[in-house]
Amino acid sequence: MVAPSFLARAALALTIALGGLLVAPAAITAAAAAETTDATDTVGVTIGAVDLDGPAIVEVPVTVRNQSTAALRTLTVSFRGPVGWQVAPASRSVSGAVKPGAGATVTFSVRVPERRPGFHLRTFTATATYRGGDGAGAAVGTRVERSGEPMADLAAAFNNTGITDESATAAGNFDGAGNSFSAQKLADVGLGRGAEVEALGATLAMPDVAPGTADNVASGGQAVKVSGSGNALVLLGSGSSFSATGTVTVFYTDGTSSTAETGLPNWSFQETDAHGATLVASSVGRNRPDGYGDAAYQYRVFANSVPLTAGKTVDFVVLPTNSALHVFAMGLAG
Amino acid sequence: MQTTSITTPDTTPDTKLATGFSRRSVLGSAAAVGGAALGIGALTAGATPARAAGQRTMVNQAFEAHEIVRIGLIGLGNRGSGMARGWADIPGAHVVAVCDIRADRAKRVADDLVARGKTRPKEYGGERGSFKQMLDREELDLVYIATPWEFHYDQARNSMLAGAHVAVELPIATELNELWDLVNTSEMTRKHLLLAENCSYGRNELAMLKMAHEGVFGDITHGAGGYLHDLRALLFNDGYYTDDWRRLWHTRSTASFYPMHGLAPIAAAMDINRGDRAVTLAATATAPRGLADYRERFVPRDHRSWKEEYINGDRISCEITTSGGRTISAEHNVSQPRPYSRINSIEGSRGLFEDYVGGDSTGARVYAEPLHSGDTWRGFKELRQEFDHWLWKELEDDASGSGHGGMDYILQWRLIQTMRAGLVPDIDVYDSAMWCSPVPLSVESLAKKGKPVEIPDFTRGNWRKPRVGLDSRQTEMPPVP
């Protein structure tokens, strides 16, 4: 057979590995992970289970299985955990050849930090480079370990105060500088407390909380329950920077998942269609720590959507890891 | 007491206090005597002496479990007497002997412990060798040393040879051959020696450590720490530092005498000796101005200090590189007016933490993606609560009111806990040697006009293994029998 290019094969291996995650979004079992290497005539990389009960040093086996018809030579395996996690060594070499149908297992030490409350996805990546074998030169395996449960709804994840009353502005801090939307000015444009909003085919509700209290999610990878099905997931919110973007991951009840990029424009001054978003409403001025002001400017709320896999029922959504992306509401369209 | 037989000669230096030091040795301490006697000679930076037969690593070596930890204290001045109560208050710890060259101090501490309902410890004192009498006569599990710096090495070494584990105030030694000898003695006797680095147990420091391990700051690239403390009034105080010992170090050498309080937490957050290694150190020194200026303005002309010449730079800066491509700035300045700071800062690919900047009630500020955006600092309080170390959650009430904001009690409690439960200590001889190595290495680098010098691998290759260390798993203090 003609060997695919290195990039294509690496991408294939990665896709297959992620497929393992899609089938089992809870901690992937070793058996499930092993399924990622079942393709014939390939070199596959399997990462063993990672015990997330830290703080501890845990040993993680990585197996490179040679399903091709030629021996692997000069095999080296590198390993990475979540950013900032200590892995030692960074790579290991395997002496000798790995015959067709055989495998080689190397072990890495990982410093696992104390288990944190809340929902977390921990991604581990192993890359094998070699000569011979399927001729691709490299193969990648990924394992995602999950801990914790999604939050019951978006309100449970509220961690930022973005709307304040003009008579009490000090509690607000939408942008990290103590500024916030004016509750009065938002109400003037139909975005009052608990107001229903039609956006991108979804019916959403503004936060039903008092001004000056936590009313939005500054996105940080929170996992939130969202039940139902549809064509798209719609986010209602705004950005506190010009780069309020990130990846949304939607998990379905059948254990699969999908990902999509999204973003919301900065609450002022940025183009209203930045990152593919749609303007929902513009309010006049904003609340500053010392009171209402900046009335010459518009402070806006936007919507954006990500597609859902047809025919599947949403279980929960993992928001991007970008706290500049503020979400007031989230719902399904179509 | 039971002793371990090692065929190294007694190297008790004939140390002189006060102005009798020679500047011919690197730091003017008695180190060269001990090193030469041990066959180590004048080690240069980076040199790794071979292990002797029977000598094995102390990496991941657990304490033997002790139902009760019998403690002997050497040095009962400001620090030692202050720590005595803490040791005695830890569940399962008994202070059984106290020693100071001034016998009245030993009696005073013994009286105080009795007044607090403790069994009267035996008293030793009156001469320089009194600590040896204590080591010879008492069955001790742990010796705590809080004497002037020039005595630490000899007392620590003799304590291990006498069969006790040792906790030593900063620094454990001031010369490279002394540091190596303490490593070797620990490996040979199978007794732990650790720097009593209370700041490693600071609440901010431990939360910073846990955040670093979680990856909040991404891949760590740089850290800064040190000891910036205006000690001028204390250095010239009559009696605070017995026989002026600390001020006199400023007459002997230009060196970073005491950067460990800031360096140790940064080294821990970078897993130095536990996956990474400090490899080079380059030092710079400012001119010495602060002490002479202070003396000029505040010290009477007939004071003995007017016979002294201060040669240590006011600020000694050490730039350390690591095998993992990181850098550490370690600072020392105790001779100029300034508010206190250990700097305690760390940064990486996803964010940074800065202590001693008044961010909020914690005194620290933080900025880390994706938690934060807008290039605006956040106070540390919320994150410190989220990453609070179990030792602080468990011991906050007991530690309140103890020295240095509770760090002293946490250090003492944890050391006794690890000894009683038979756990691996959070800090070992390799950490201690590395953290103290800037003392001699700064001298060597400065002698080479600031060129980098190699930092020895005191672990002899074991630094590559990740180990848990200070970011420990919660365990209980064994019940007191």
Short mmCIF file of N, CA and C in Angstrom, two decimals, chain A residues 53-57 80 82-89 109-114 116-117 120 122 173 175-177 218-221 240-241 320-326, chain B residues 210 212-216 218-220 271 274-276 349-350 368 370-374 376-378 383 386-390 393 464-469 471-474:
data_model
loop_
_atom_site.label_atom_id
_atom_site.label_comp_id
_atom_site.label_asym_id
_atom_site.label_seq_id
_atom_site.Cartn_x
_atom_site.Cartn_y
_atom_site.Cartn_z
N ASP A 53 -6.21 10.94 41.15
CA ASP A 53 -6.35 11.16 42.60
C ASP A 53 -5.03 11.67 43.17
N GLY A 54 -4.75 12.94 42.94
CA GLY A 54 -3.51 13.52 43.43
C GLY A 54 -3.70 14.22 44.76
N PRO A 55 -2.67 14.86 45.28
CA PRO A 55 -1.34 14.97 44.69
C PRO A 55 -0.57 13.65 44.79
N ALA A 56 0.00 13.27 43.67
CA ALA A 56 0.72 12.00 43.62
C ALA A 56 1.58 11.96 42.36
N ILE A 57 2.56 11.11 42.38
CA ILE A 57 3.31 10.79 41.17
C ILE A 57 2.75 9.47 40.66
N ARG A 80 3.07 14.12 26.80
CA ARG A 80 2.71 15.40 27.42
C ARG A 80 1.38 15.26 28.15
N PRO A 82 -1.58 17.70 30.62
CA PRO A 82 -2.14 19.05 30.57
C PRO A 82 -1.04 20.09 30.78
N VAL A 83 -1.23 21.26 30.24
CA VAL A 83 -0.19 22.28 30.33
C VAL A 83 0.19 22.54 31.79
N GLY A 84 1.49 22.59 32.01
CA GLY A 84 1.99 22.86 33.35
C GLY A 84 2.20 21.61 34.18
N TRP A 85 1.70 20.46 33.73
CA TRP A 85 1.88 19.23 34.51
C TRP A 85 3.25 18.66 34.20
N GLN A 86 3.90 18.21 35.26
CA GLN A 86 5.24 17.66 35.10
C GLN A 86 5.18 16.22 34.61
N VAL A 87 5.91 15.96 33.55
CA VAL A 87 6.04 14.62 33.00
C VAL A 87 7.53 14.29 32.91
N ALA A 88 7.90 13.12 33.36
CA ALA A 88 9.31 12.74 33.26
C ALA A 88 9.43 11.27 32.88
N PRO A 89 10.31 10.95 31.96
CA PRO A 89 11.04 11.92 31.14
C PRO A 89 10.13 12.47 30.04
N SER A 109 6.40 9.11 34.19
CA SER A 109 5.94 9.56 35.50
C SER A 109 5.23 10.91 35.34
N VAL A 110 4.06 11.01 35.93
CA VAL A 110 3.27 12.25 35.83
C VAL A 110 2.96 12.75 37.23
N ARG A 111 3.22 14.04 37.46
CA ARG A 111 2.83 14.65 38.73
C ARG A 111 1.37 15.07 38.61
N VAL A 112 0.51 14.36 39.31
CA VAL A 112 -0.92 14.67 39.27
C VAL A 112 -1.25 15.58 40.45
N PRO A 113 -1.80 16.75 40.18
CA PRO A 113 -2.12 17.66 41.29
C PRO A 113 -3.35 17.20 42.05
N GLU A 114 -3.61 17.86 43.14
CA GLU A 114 -4.78 17.52 43.95
C GLU A 114 -6.05 17.63 43.10
N ARG A 116 -9.44 18.64 41.92
CA ARG A 116 -10.18 19.88 42.18
C ARG A 116 -11.67 19.63 42.05
N PRO A 117 -12.45 20.41 42.79
CA PRO A 117 -13.89 20.28 42.63
C PRO A 117 -14.31 20.73 41.23
N HIS A 120 -13.64 18.57 35.05
CA HIS A 120 -12.35 18.80 34.38
C HIS A 120 -12.10 17.72 33.35
N ARG A 122 -8.88 16.26 31.34
CA ARG A 122 -7.42 16.27 31.34
C ARG A 122 -6.94 15.50 30.11
N ASN A 173 -18.07 44.10 37.54
CA ASN A 173 -16.70 43.95 37.04
C ASN A 173 -16.72 43.08 35.79
N ASP A 175 -15.40 43.74 32.91
CA ASP A 175 -14.20 43.83 32.08
C ASP A 175 -12.90 43.73 32.85
N GLY A 176 -12.96 43.41 34.12
CA GLY A 176 -11.74 43.34 34.90
C GLY A 176 -11.26 44.68 35.40
N ALA A 177 -11.95 45.75 34.98
CA ALA A 177 -11.59 47.09 35.42
C ALA A 177 -12.71 47.73 36.23
N ALA A 218 -17.99 33.94 32.99
CA ALA A 218 -16.73 34.22 32.32
C ALA A 218 -16.11 32.86 32.02
N SER A 219 -16.07 32.53 30.75
CA SER A 219 -15.83 31.14 30.36
C SER A 219 -14.47 30.66 30.82
N GLY A 220 -14.49 29.51 31.43
CA GLY A 220 -13.25 28.91 31.90
C GLY A 220 -13.30 27.40 31.82
N GLY A 221 -13.94 26.89 30.76
CA GLY A 221 -14.04 25.44 30.60
C GLY A 221 -15.11 24.82 31.47
N SER A 240 -15.20 40.75 26.68
CA SER A 240 -14.46 41.82 27.38
C SER A 240 -13.06 41.96 26.81
N SER A 241 -12.88 41.48 25.61
CA SER A 241 -11.66 41.75 24.86
C SER A 241 -11.98 41.56 23.38
N PRO A 320 -15.75 27.47 26.33
CA PRO A 320 -14.34 27.73 26.01
C PRO A 320 -13.55 28.11 27.27
N THR A 321 -12.25 28.04 27.15
CA THR A 321 -11.38 28.48 28.25
C THR A 321 -10.85 29.86 27.90
N ASN A 322 -11.71 30.83 28.00
CA ASN A 322 -11.34 32.22 27.72
C ASN A 322 -12.29 33.11 28.50
N SER A 323 -11.80 33.64 29.60
CA SER A 323 -12.69 34.37 30.50
C SER A 323 -13.17 35.69 29.92
N ALA A 324 -12.62 36.10 28.79
CA ALA A 324 -13.13 37.31 28.12
C ALA A 324 -14.45 37.04 27.43
N LEU A 325 -14.80 35.79 27.30
CA LEU A 325 -16.05 35.42 26.65
C LEU A 325 -17.11 35.22 27.74
N HIS A 326 -18.03 36.19 27.83
CA HIS A 326 -19.05 36.19 28.90
C HIS A 326 -20.37 35.69 28.33
N LYS B 210 0.76 24.76 44.71
CA LYS B 210 -0.32 23.91 44.21
C LYS B 210 -0.87 24.44 42.89
N ALA B 212 0.92 26.03 40.71
CA ALA B 212 1.93 25.69 39.70
C ALA B 212 1.75 24.25 39.25
N HIS B 213 1.51 23.36 40.19
CA HIS B 213 1.33 21.95 39.83
C HIS B 213 0.04 21.72 39.05
N GLU B 214 -0.98 22.49 39.35
CA GLU B 214 -2.23 22.37 38.60
C GLU B 214 -2.07 22.86 37.16
N GLY B 215 -1.09 23.72 36.95
CA GLY B 215 -0.89 24.27 35.60
C GLY B 215 -1.53 25.63 35.42
N VAL B 216 -1.93 26.26 36.53
CA VAL B 216 -2.59 27.56 36.41
C VAL B 216 -1.70 28.57 35.70
N GLY B 218 0.58 27.74 33.54
CA GLY B 218 1.13 27.10 32.35
C GLY B 218 2.46 26.46 32.64
N ASP B 219 3.31 26.45 31.65
CA ASP B 219 4.67 25.93 31.87
C ASP B 219 5.50 27.01 32.54
N ILE B 220 5.99 26.72 33.73
CA ILE B 220 6.72 27.72 34.51
C ILE B 220 8.04 28.04 33.80
N ASP B 271 9.85 22.32 41.04
CA ASP B 271 10.24 20.91 41.23
C ASP B 271 11.74 20.71 41.06
N ARG B 274 13.34 17.48 41.79
CA ARG B 274 12.20 16.58 41.67
C ARG B 274 11.68 16.58 40.24
N GLY B 275 12.61 16.65 39.31
CA GLY B 275 12.24 16.69 37.89
C GLY B 275 13.01 17.75 37.13
N ASP B 276 13.47 18.76 37.83
CA ASP B 276 14.32 19.77 37.21
C ASP B 276 15.54 19.95 38.13
N SER B 349 3.78 30.25 31.01
CA SER B 349 3.18 30.50 29.70
C SER B 349 1.72 30.91 29.77
N ARG B 350 1.08 30.72 30.95
CA ARG B 350 -0.33 31.08 31.06
C ARG B 350 -0.63 32.14 32.11
N ALA B 368 -3.91 35.07 35.36
CA ALA B 368 -3.70 33.79 34.68
C ALA B 368 -4.83 33.54 33.69
N PRO B 370 -7.02 30.90 31.47
CA PRO B 370 -8.14 31.69 30.98
C PRO B 370 -8.98 32.30 32.08
N LEU B 371 -8.55 32.15 33.33
CA LEU B 371 -9.35 32.70 34.43
C LEU B 371 -9.52 34.20 34.30
N HIS B 372 -8.47 34.87 33.86
CA HIS B 372 -8.47 36.33 33.84
C HIS B 372 -8.23 36.84 32.43
N SER B 373 -8.69 38.05 32.20
CA SER B 373 -8.44 38.69 30.91
C SER B 373 -8.39 40.19 31.13
N GLY B 374 -8.01 40.91 30.12
CA GLY B 374 -7.97 42.37 30.20
C GLY B 374 -6.68 42.92 30.75
N THR B 376 -5.41 42.86 33.58
CA THR B 376 -5.65 43.54 34.85
C THR B 376 -5.40 42.58 36.01
N TRP B 377 -4.61 43.02 36.97
CA TRP B 377 -4.29 42.18 38.12
C TRP B 377 -5.54 41.82 38.91
N ARG B 378 -5.50 40.65 39.49
CA ARG B 378 -6.55 40.25 40.43
C ARG B 378 -5.91 39.97 41.78
N LEU B 383 -8.21 32.70 44.81
CA LEU B 383 -7.42 31.55 44.35
C LEU B 383 -6.67 30.91 45.51
N GLU B 386 -9.03 28.63 47.05
CA GLU B 386 -9.28 27.45 46.22
C GLU B 386 -8.11 26.46 46.29
N PHE B 387 -6.91 27.00 46.37
CA PHE B 387 -5.73 26.13 46.35
C PHE B 387 -5.06 26.02 47.72
N ASP B 388 -5.80 26.36 48.75
CA ASP B 388 -5.24 26.33 50.10
C ASP B 388 -4.70 24.93 50.41
N HIS B 389 -3.51 24.87 50.96
CA HIS B 389 -2.88 23.58 51.29
C HIS B 389 -3.59 22.96 52.49
N TRP B 390 -3.67 21.65 52.48
CA TRP B 390 -4.39 20.97 53.56
C TRP B 390 -3.79 21.28 54.92
N LYS B 393 -5.52 24.36 56.08
CA LYS B 393 -6.93 24.12 56.39
C LYS B 393 -7.05 23.42 57.73
N ARG B 464 16.11 13.72 38.36
CA ARG B 464 15.21 13.50 37.23
C ARG B 464 13.88 12.87 37.65
N LYS B 465 13.85 12.26 38.81
CA LYS B 465 12.64 11.57 39.25
C LYS B 465 11.66 12.54 39.90
N PRO B 466 10.45 12.63 39.37
CA PRO B 466 9.46 13.44 40.09
C PRO B 466 9.20 12.86 41.47
N ARG B 467 9.08 13.72 42.44
CA ARG B 467 8.77 13.32 43.81
C ARG B 467 7.77 14.30 44.39
N VAL B 468 7.02 13.84 45.37
CA VAL B 468 5.89 14.65 45.83
C VAL B 468 6.34 15.91 46.57
N GLY B 469 7.13 15.79 47.59
CA GLY B 469 7.62 16.96 48.31
C GLY B 469 6.53 17.70 49.07
N ASP B 471 3.99 19.50 48.24
CA ASP B 471 2.59 19.38 47.79
C ASP B 471 2.11 17.99 48.14
N SER B 472 1.87 17.80 49.42
CA SER B 472 1.67 16.45 49.95
C SER B 472 0.20 16.09 50.01
N ARG B 473 -0.04 14.81 50.18
CA ARG B 473 -1.40 14.30 50.35
C ARG B 473 -1.76 14.37 51.84
N GLN B 474 -2.99 14.72 52.12
CA GLN B 474 -3.40 14.89 53.52
C GLN B 474 -3.35 13.56 54.27
#
